[in-house]
Short mmCIF file of C-alpha atoms in Angstrom, two decimals:
data_model
loop_
_atom_site.label_atom_id
_atom_site.label_comp_id
_atom_site.label_asym_id
_atom_site.label_seq_id
_atom_site.Cartn_x
_atom_site.Cartn_y
_atom_site.Cartn_z
CA MET A 14 0.00 0.00 0.00
CA ILE A 15 1.28 3.43 -0.97
CA PHE A 16 -1.72 5.57 0.05
CA THR A 17 -5.22 5.28 1.47
CA SER A 18 -8.14 7.44 2.50
CA ASP A 19 -9.86 4.63 4.39
CA ILE A 20 -10.40 6.01 7.90
CA GLU A 21 -10.16 2.61 9.57
CA ILE A 22 -6.85 1.78 7.88
CA ILE A 23 -5.50 5.22 8.75
CA LYS A 24 -6.41 4.71 12.42
CA LYS A 25 -4.65 1.32 12.46
CA LEU A 26 -1.55 2.79 10.85
CA GLU A 27 -1.48 5.67 13.33
CA LEU A 28 -1.48 3.18 16.20
CA LYS A 29 1.34 1.20 14.60
CA PHE A 30 3.49 4.16 13.46
CA ILE A 31 5.57 6.59 15.51
CA ARG A 32 4.65 10.26 15.11
CA ILE A 33 7.73 12.38 14.40
CA ASP A 34 6.29 15.74 13.33
CA LYS A 35 2.96 17.53 13.28
CA THR A 36 1.81 20.89 11.94
CA GLU A 37 -0.55 23.24 13.70
CA PHE A 38 -4.22 22.23 13.46
CA ASP A 39 -3.25 18.70 12.33
CA TRP A 40 -3.10 19.60 8.62
CA THR A 41 -0.15 17.26 8.18
CA THR A 42 1.44 14.72 10.47
CA GLU A 43 4.62 12.80 9.69
CA TYR A 44 5.16 9.25 10.90
CA ILE A 45 7.80 6.57 10.73
CA ASN A 46 6.96 2.91 10.34
CA PRO A 47 9.11 1.12 12.95
CA GLU A 48 8.98 -2.12 10.93
CA ASP A 49 10.91 -0.77 7.93
CA ASP A 50 11.81 2.85 8.83
CA SER A 51 9.68 4.17 5.97
CA LYS A 52 8.27 7.67 6.38
CA TRP A 53 4.56 8.33 6.03
CA LEU A 54 2.52 11.50 5.85
CA LYS A 55 -1.06 12.01 6.94
CA LEU A 56 -2.59 15.05 5.28
CA ARG A 57 -5.97 16.52 4.55
CA LEU A 58 -6.86 16.82 0.89
CA ARG A 59 -9.23 19.61 -0.06
CA SER A 60 -8.69 21.18 3.35
CA GLU A 61 -9.80 24.53 1.97
CA TYR A 62 -13.39 23.23 1.87
CA HIS A 63 -15.85 23.21 4.75
CA GLY A 64 -15.11 20.37 7.15
CA GLY A 65 -11.35 20.40 6.63
CA GLY A 66 -11.18 17.98 3.72
CA TYR A 67 -10.59 14.28 3.97
CA PRO A 68 -7.59 12.50 5.48
CA VAL A 69 -5.10 10.58 3.39
CA MET A 70 -2.18 8.53 4.67
CA MET A 71 0.63 8.12 2.15
CA LYS A 72 4.18 6.91 1.95
CA LYS A 73 6.55 9.85 1.56
CA THR A 74 8.65 8.21 -1.16
CA GLY A 75 7.79 6.33 -4.31
CA ILE A 76 4.87 8.51 -5.37
CA SER A 77 5.55 10.26 -8.64
CA THR A 78 3.30 11.83 -11.25
CA ASP A 79 3.87 8.89 -13.58
CA PHE A 80 3.06 6.42 -10.78
CA LEU A 81 -0.18 8.20 -9.88
CA ILE A 82 -1.30 8.42 -13.51
CA LYS A 83 -0.62 4.72 -13.96
CA ILE A 84 -2.67 3.93 -10.84
CA ILE A 85 -5.66 6.08 -11.77
CA LEU A 86 -5.81 4.65 -15.30
CA SER A 87 -5.42 1.00 -14.30
CA SER A 88 -7.12 0.63 -10.92
CA ASP A 89 -10.59 -0.86 -10.59
CA ASN A 90 -10.99 0.82 -7.19
CA ILE A 91 -12.79 4.17 -7.41
CA GLU A 92 -11.37 5.30 -4.03
CA GLN A 93 -7.85 4.72 -5.31
CA ILE A 94 -8.66 6.58 -8.53
CA SER A 95 -10.15 9.53 -6.64
CA VAL A 96 -7.32 9.81 -4.11
CA GLY A 97 -4.61 9.36 -6.75
CA SER A 98 -6.19 12.13 -8.83
CA ALA A 99 -6.49 14.44 -5.83
CA LEU A 100 -2.84 13.77 -4.95
CA LEU A 101 -1.81 15.01 -8.41
CA GLU A 102 -3.50 18.32 -7.66
CA TYR A 103 -2.04 18.35 -4.13
CA PHE A 104 1.53 17.93 -5.40
CA GLU A 105 0.94 20.67 -7.95
CA SER A 106 -0.28 23.12 -5.32
CA SER A 107 2.15 22.19 -2.55
CA ASP A 108 5.34 21.23 -4.43
CA ARG A 109 4.79 22.88 -7.85
CA ILE A 110 4.98 19.48 -9.58
CA GLU A 111 3.25 19.79 -12.94
CA PHE A 112 1.09 16.93 -14.12
CA ARG A 113 -1.49 18.36 -16.50
CA THR A 114 0.17 17.66 -19.84
CA LYS A 115 1.09 14.10 -18.86
CA LEU A 116 -2.39 13.46 -17.53
CA ILE A 117 -4.34 14.87 -20.47
CA ASP A 118 -2.08 13.03 -22.95
CA SER A 119 -2.62 9.80 -21.01
CA LEU A 120 -6.37 10.35 -20.76
CA GLU A 121 -6.69 11.03 -24.47
CA LYS A 122 -4.78 7.85 -25.23
CA HIS A 123 -6.77 5.81 -22.69
CA TYR A 124 -10.11 7.10 -23.98
CA SER A 125 -9.28 7.16 -27.68
CA ILE A 126 -12.02 6.12 -30.05
CA GLU A 127 -9.92 3.11 -31.05
CA ASN A 128 -10.04 1.85 -27.47
CA ASN A 129 -13.78 2.55 -27.31
CA ARG A 130 -13.72 3.00 -23.54
CA THR A 131 -17.24 4.14 -22.84
CA ASP A 132 -18.62 1.58 -20.35
CA GLU A 133 -20.15 2.90 -17.12
CA PHE A 134 -17.07 2.30 -14.94
CA GLU A 135 -14.83 4.09 -17.44
CA LYS A 136 -17.21 7.05 -17.43
CA LEU A 137 -17.08 7.06 -13.62
CA ARG A 138 -13.26 6.80 -13.72
CA LEU A 139 -13.01 9.76 -16.12
CA GLN A 140 -15.41 11.88 -14.07
CA SER A 141 -13.47 11.12 -10.87
CA ILE A 142 -10.12 11.93 -12.46
CA ILE A 143 -11.35 15.19 -13.95
CA GLU A 144 -13.04 16.39 -10.76
CA ASN A 145 -10.39 15.31 -8.26
CA SER A 146 -7.36 16.45 -10.26
CA THR A 147 -9.06 19.76 -11.21
CA ILE A 148 -7.70 19.31 -14.73
CA TYR A 149 -10.89 20.96 -16.03
CA ASP A 150 -9.97 24.26 -14.34
CA ASP A 151 -8.30 26.79 -16.62
CA THR A 152 -7.00 28.93 -13.74
CA ASN A 153 -3.29 29.71 -14.06
CA ARG A 154 -1.62 27.86 -11.19
CA ARG A 155 1.92 28.91 -11.98
CA GLU A 156 3.82 31.62 -10.12
CA ILE A 157 3.44 34.99 -11.83
CA VAL A 158 5.85 37.06 -9.74
CA GLY A 159 8.85 38.08 -11.81
CA LYS A 160 7.28 37.09 -15.14
CA ASN A 161 6.61 39.43 -18.02
CA ASP A 162 3.22 39.74 -19.72
CA ALA A 163 4.12 37.30 -22.51
CA GLU A 164 5.10 34.59 -20.00
CA ILE A 165 1.93 35.09 -17.98
CA THR A 166 -0.16 34.97 -21.16
CA ALA A 167 1.58 31.77 -22.26
CA ASP A 168 0.81 30.20 -18.89
CA TYR A 169 -2.83 31.28 -19.23
CA TYR A 170 -3.11 29.64 -22.65
CA TYR A 171 -1.44 26.47 -21.36
CA PHE A 172 -4.13 25.98 -18.69
CA LYS A 173 -6.90 27.07 -21.08
CA LYS A 174 -5.80 24.50 -23.69
CA ILE A 175 -5.68 21.67 -21.13
CA ALA A 176 -9.20 22.60 -19.94
CA GLU A 177 -10.46 22.61 -23.55
CA ARG A 178 -8.95 19.18 -24.19
CA THR A 179 -10.60 17.95 -20.98
CA GLU A 180 -13.95 19.27 -22.15
CA LYS A 181 -13.64 17.26 -25.38
CA LEU A 182 -12.97 14.10 -23.35
CA GLN A 183 -16.15 14.64 -21.38
CA GLU A 184 -18.14 14.52 -24.59
CA LEU A 185 -17.34 10.82 -25.09
#
């Protein structure tokens, strides 16, 4: 297991792990697994929403953009798909790790007409990925400080183009 949002599993892991760091208001808590010395992070995804978001426990290493995209496109578990997608957006907002081009390219390939992926689960998968990764949102998420107008405009068009490509996928 690399990550989970299952409350019961998170509680069991918290009892087993040793807490080594915690931020104010419990937004993130770092743990170490005494069995293998791996580091884990409990965080709250979508914490900006009412209720403080939902908790996720994840291993601190081994989670890359490519890994998450592979998971969300191959898993048959909607919780895993949703959390993996939300983690893409989390890493973008917290660590400035870009994922949008890789994700939209992968989605277009996965949902190409040749693959004819239009069954109900695939529609649910696509909806979950789009909503939880916020790939549909054309808001510029890149830093604008120190950029000239042309750079800011290019960033705007980058996000706008990704959102337009996402919209076309939703028409399948």
